[in-house]
């Protein structure tokens, strides 16, 4: 235990408070500032003067008021009771704050993150006399219908179980006693704490190879993200960053979703809060809120807590990863987090780097994304846990030369570039297929070929080539007009238009279109490509271009996205038959 | 009686340094008494030991470091509120400037407000009919939304804002409406236009106006919007009214902020604006909304002029990242005589999907909206192509689209500043235009709607 020291405020400048008499406290210790007991964190020490970033509004603070160190770094509470909650940037439960302080957020309110009065049915897995190491499962708690919460031996502890008890327990009650190597009896409760700025330990990292299926066609087919991978969505305002993040939070194949609203709109968090409980997970049949944790530090909330929110979120995500879950974390937006860094850096009078951002921006971002990954968890079981991180970036004016965007692109493996021109055309998701990329494609192609269909990678690369060729042809059309193109080229334009409008375009507000299974994606794209291949052959056999583009079956293909999953295979088979027949019929008789 | 200090060390622009102070708090309000007896206000920006750096709310003209006195009042800047504020005109500091009596306050409210707990927000989903087709039909405004108008010098944003203020209503006609209007740094004539328009239509009786003109001290502009929002919060969440807040012009507000930041010698962000411009704007914009268990709401329509028509300028850029969409005015359309010159393609209402559809507007609204956007966009592309290659080079379908785009601007968007269209009329015009296109082009509309509305006039 570190020393508890008490000092006094000498300077207040916005969220930065300087206090003297703090020699005994450690860097990154949590402190309580003034009689209002505002929460802060020491971020610099000069002699006995500590610079403190305060997570609450500092209006009304002045020199002479006390500052008390809590002797521990900023930590989150980890236990059953996290799922379905909405927390602020320093893990205060916002719903409880409403009950205590009303609709607006008051200062200095202290509420435990995890409900201390709720009993959970603890079911032991380990037995008395068993030798356990850190990460081994002591027992389980059915936290929600979707989440079987595993209570693990905390990092740093190993030994023999002396006692373990089933029953309804509070999170703070002892559930097991472990005799460690030194022969001491250690009482383990469900509630554990972990400092947010330190990654939770794991046995080893594993290279990811399976896709995180999201049900979003442009993502899964063209720019897939691996389970345990990292992705970024940069884009100007109005290009649909948040909608994509929401879609991924809703439909991505994860056991747990941690959604961080970092310096963004309050109404967006409300939207998630009100919509998620009503959305039903197609696989489990339960509400999506039963696997979701929200961290909300909206743009009007204190800026320093925005800086902490990212770490709070990822630490909670790591905790569930350690149980062997596939966890996804969405951070919207990392630019606002970087701005919070910049604001604190400015107040500390640090030498600015690019655009006033601190020089350590890149390393902080890298540090965050590197906490994602697919890992073999601690413990003798060798569980695999997965943490996928997806961060939005809001570059000023959509300009990707922005330091936050550039630092992010250096780290992440998937880039979904949003394009305002597409957004104006209401082509959503407005992911620009020409400049986006995924560095996981090769590995995931192998998985898809094996698990979905053997021709997946061919289909994908053919379709991508078609889209590339379209953009070149468009330039020519712009110069000389469509009529001067050959029929083959015009067919190419028609086919790629159908891929663009009927496949890439996906309406997230439509009940059915909002999610496409891999099977549906495959069937849709194969039909579109079949039209292209067969159409080319028909043209060679003197079919008229006009007849081809007016085939009645094309209407059915473009509406396949509105066909419910259960009927997709049947409908697609039918369309494929009709397509073959109609193209055949379009070829003039007697021509070989 | 608070202690008085005669220790003003420096006055530079909007900043003043007072030494040897004791017990002064961050963000505290202060009063400066000039030798003439005049009183001005200031607030503490930084307190370092015995030095307080304060920011003036009014001009520094005539402040004498030797003979002026400073008092600190132990509280922040407050606004006196009571139901009597309706129908009144105030200056940027909340003092009546219509010649009427001072407000006898039922409450004094801190103008900075407190952040709204996201868990206590209620999602905006009630359709507001503005009577403007380009907004109602395509970029629908809902109660509790913040939807700015991005304009530029010389464009008729004032007329559009006045039109919205005049015509806005919910479909069932319920609710207790009020308008809070804040002018920051605009000219007398522009402010006069609004005041006269409010008088002409009788809206003045349910309005509160805060006026800071171009000739008033720039520094007062920093408190003006917060005064207005505090009044709006009072009306909405204590008197259960549905408040429409209109602010013009955010650009001048941001410039005042930059002035203070430069005087403090802070590290500038883009274009000299302070790095905390986003946070600062957000603490204003986010005060709009609805709260659970409260009847009232704050709908916020800030107006800003984009310097040099540039949407990527920090002020529109950061605003766009905070607000729930934007209505963009276009110089091209203005020159073509389209009134209001709303450029619907880059305009956006993020909350539109929550405010439309069955029971709110009509079931086909979302589908037709998407189709109109797509068709207008394609029509504009076709027109551009026709400019380069001549009309003959267009395919048959593209020629129809080009004609559609023309008709869309003429009939759908251009309705005049007095035109007040009910939503069903807007939808009907939409279908009339869509009926120009062949049926199989309407890919974004469900077949049942096509059967029901296509080609029916």
PDB file of N, CA and C in Angstrom, chain A residues 65-98:
ATOM      1  N   UNK A  65      -7.386  24.786  -0.588  1.00  0.00           N
ATOM      2  CA  UNK A  65      -8.276  23.655  -0.306  1.00  0.00           C
ATOM      3  C   UNK A  65      -7.473  22.351  -0.301  1.00  0.00           C
ATOM      4  N   UNK A  66      -7.946  21.353   0.420  1.00  0.00           N
ATOM      5  CA  UNK A  66      -7.159  20.120   0.574  1.00  0.00           C
ATOM      6  C   UNK A  66      -7.220  19.200  -0.636  1.00  0.00           C
ATOM      7  N   UNK A  67      -6.159  18.427  -0.776  1.00  0.00           N
ATOM      8  CA  UNK A  67      -6.122  17.364  -1.779  1.00  0.00           C
ATOM      9  C   UNK A  67      -5.647  16.107  -1.056  1.00  0.00           C
ATOM     10  N   UNK A  68      -6.435  15.030  -1.150  1.00  0.00           N
ATOM     11  CA  UNK A  68      -6.070  13.806  -0.447  1.00  0.00           C
ATOM     12  C   UNK A  68      -5.846  12.688  -1.452  1.00  0.00           C
ATOM     13  N   UNK A  69      -4.703  12.033  -1.311  1.00  0.00           N
ATOM     14  CA  UNK A  69      -4.412  10.926  -2.216  1.00  0.00           C
ATOM     15  C   UNK A  69      -5.084   9.664  -1.700  1.00  0.00           C
ATOM     16  N   UNK A  70      -5.580   8.845  -2.606  1.00  0.00           N
ATOM     17  CA  UNK A  70      -6.179   7.576  -2.202  1.00  0.00           C
ATOM     18  C   UNK A  70      -5.153   6.456  -2.216  1.00  0.00           C
ATOM     19  N   UNK A  71      -3.940   6.761  -2.649  1.00  0.00           N
ATOM     20  CA  UNK A  71      -2.864   5.787  -2.593  1.00  0.00           C
ATOM     21  C   UNK A  71      -3.005   4.629  -3.555  1.00  0.00           C
ATOM     22  N   UNK A  72      -3.811   4.764  -4.581  1.00  0.00           N
ATOM     23  CA  UNK A  72      -3.949   3.689  -5.564  1.00  0.00           C
ATOM     24  C   UNK A  72      -4.203   4.316  -6.923  1.00  0.00           C
ATOM     25  N   UNK A  73      -3.754   3.669  -7.981  1.00  0.00           N
ATOM     26  CA  UNK A  73      -4.005   4.229  -9.306  1.00  0.00           C
ATOM     27  C   UNK A  73      -5.465   4.086  -9.713  1.00  0.00           C
ATOM     28  N   UNK A  74      -5.853   4.817 -10.762  1.00  0.00           N
ATOM     29  CA  UNK A  74      -7.224   4.762 -11.266  1.00  0.00           C
ATOM     30  C   UNK A  74      -7.545   3.334 -11.694  1.00  0.00           C
ATOM     31  N   UNK A  75      -8.575   2.762 -11.082  1.00  0.00           N
ATOM     32  CA  UNK A  75      -8.888   1.357 -11.328  1.00  0.00           C
ATOM     33  C   UNK A  75     -10.361   1.195 -11.655  1.00  0.00           C
ATOM     34  N   UNK A  76     -10.686   0.079 -12.283  1.00  0.00           N
ATOM     35  CA  UNK A  76     -12.093  -0.239 -12.489  1.00  0.00           C
ATOM     36  C   UNK A  76     -12.455  -1.427 -11.611  1.00  0.00           C
ATOM     37  N   UNK A  77     -13.732  -1.506 -11.285  1.00  0.00           N
ATOM     38  CA  UNK A  77     -14.236  -2.645 -10.519  1.00  0.00           C
ATOM     39  C   UNK A  77     -14.756  -3.689 -11.486  1.00  0.00           C
ATOM     40  N   UNK A  78     -14.345  -4.935 -11.250  1.00  0.00           N
ATOM     41  CA  UNK A  78     -14.700  -6.017 -12.155  1.00  0.00           C
ATOM     42  C   UNK A  78     -15.401  -7.107 -11.362  1.00  0.00           C
ATOM     43  N   UNK A  79     -16.629  -7.410 -11.762  1.00  0.00           N
ATOM     44  CA  UNK A  79     -17.435  -8.416 -11.059  1.00  0.00           C
ATOM     45  C   UNK A  79     -18.733  -8.599 -11.824  1.00  0.00           C
ATOM     46  N   UNK A  80     -19.534  -9.602 -11.489  1.00  0.00           N
ATOM     47  CA  UNK A  80     -20.860  -9.670 -12.093  1.00  0.00           C
ATOM     48  C   UNK A  80     -21.610  -8.371 -11.810  1.00  0.00           C
ATOM     49  N   UNK A  81     -22.421  -7.938 -12.753  1.00  0.00           N
ATOM     50  CA  UNK A  81     -23.131  -6.677 -12.584  1.00  0.00           C
ATOM     51  C   UNK A  81     -22.672  -5.613 -13.560  1.00  0.00           C
ATOM     52  N   UNK A  82     -21.710  -5.944 -14.432  1.00  0.00           N
ATOM     53  CA  UNK A  82     -21.246  -4.971 -15.411  1.00  0.00           C
ATOM     54  C   UNK A  82     -22.167  -4.909 -16.628  1.00  0.00           C
ATOM     55  N   UNK A  83     -22.660  -6.083 -17.032  1.00  0.00           N
ATOM     56  CA  UNK A  83     -23.418  -6.164 -18.282  1.00  0.00           C
ATOM     57  C   UNK A  83     -24.709  -5.348 -18.194  1.00  0.00           C
ATOM     58  N   UNK A  84     -25.003  -4.665 -19.294  1.00  0.00           N
ATOM     59  CA  UNK A  84     -26.241  -3.899 -19.376  1.00  0.00           C
ATOM     60  C   UNK A  84     -26.176  -2.544 -18.713  1.00  0.00           C
ATOM     61  N   UNK A  85     -25.025  -2.226 -18.124  1.00  0.00           N
ATOM     62  CA  UNK A  85     -24.896  -0.937 -17.428  1.00  0.00           C
ATOM     63  C   UNK A  85     -24.401   0.152 -18.362  1.00  0.00           C
ATOM     64  N   UNK A  86     -24.668   1.391 -17.977  1.00  0.00           N
ATOM     65  CA  UNK A  86     -24.043   2.528 -18.650  1.00  0.00           C
ATOM     66  C   UNK A  86     -23.220   3.274 -17.604  1.00  0.00           C
ATOM     67  N   UNK A  87     -21.914   3.406 -17.894  1.00  0.00           N
ATOM     68  CA  UNK A  87     -20.989   4.056 -16.969  1.00  0.00           C
ATOM     69  C   UNK A  87     -20.466   5.342 -17.586  1.00  0.00           C
ATOM     70  N   UNK A  88     -19.982   6.249 -16.760  1.00  0.00           N
ATOM     71  CA  UNK A  88     -19.279   7.399 -17.314  1.00  0.00           C
ATOM     72  C   UNK A  88     -17.801   7.027 -17.461  1.00  0.00           C
ATOM     73  N   UNK A  89     -16.954   8.017 -17.823  1.00  0.00           N
ATOM     74  CA  UNK A  89     -15.569   7.726 -18.152  1.00  0.00           C
ATOM     75  C   UNK A  89     -14.761   7.137 -17.013  1.00  0.00           C
ATOM     76  N   UNK A  90     -15.196   7.361 -15.759  1.00  0.00           N
ATOM     77  CA  UNK A  90     -14.464   6.788 -14.639  1.00  0.00           C
ATOM     78  C   UNK A  90     -15.345   5.780 -13.910  1.00  0.00           C
ATOM     79  N   UNK A  91     -16.150   5.101 -14.676  1.00  0.00           N
ATOM     80  CA  UNK A  91     -16.965   3.961 -14.232  1.00  0.00           C
ATOM     81  C   UNK A  91     -17.959   4.295 -13.124  1.00  0.00           C
ATOM     82  N   UNK A  92     -18.562   5.462 -13.190  1.00  0.00           N
ATOM     83  CA  UNK A  92     -19.673   5.706 -12.265  1.00  0.00           C
ATOM     84  C   UNK A  92     -20.958   5.302 -12.979  1.00  0.00           C
ATOM     85  N   UNK A  93     -21.819   4.535 -12.345  1.00  0.00           N
ATOM     86  CA  UNK A  93     -23.032   4.073 -13.028  1.00  0.00           C
ATOM     87  C   UNK A  93     -24.000   5.237 -13.230  1.00  0.00           C
ATOM     88  N   UNK A  94     -24.252   5.583 -14.489  1.00  0.00           N
ATOM     89  CA  UNK A  94     -25.028   6.792 -14.773  1.00  0.00           C
ATOM     90  C   UNK A  94     -26.493   6.658 -14.364  1.00  0.00           C
ATOM     91  N   UNK A  95     -27.030   5.458 -14.474  1.00  0.00           N
ATOM     92  CA  UNK A  95     -28.433   5.293 -14.095  1.00  0.00           C
ATOM     93  C   UNK A  95     -28.604   5.540 -12.588  1.00  0.00           C
ATOM     94  N   UNK A  96     -27.610   5.098 -11.797  1.00  0.00           N
ATOM     95  CA  UNK A  96     -27.667   5.352 -10.354  1.00  0.00           C
ATOM     96  C   UNK A  96     -27.526   6.842 -10.066  1.00  0.00           C
ATOM     97  N   UNK A  97     -26.680   7.514 -10.864  1.00  0.00           N
ATOM     98  CA  UNK A  97     -26.496   8.952 -10.654  1.00  0.00           C
ATOM     99  C   UNK A  97     -27.796   9.713 -10.883  1.00  0.00           C
ATOM    100  N   UNK A  98     -28.608   9.254 -11.849  1.00  0.00           N
ATOM    101  CA  UNK A  98     -29.894   9.912 -12.074  1.00  0.00           C
ATOM    102  C   UNK A  98     -30.748   9.808 -10.815  1.00  0.00           C
TER     103      UNK A  98
END
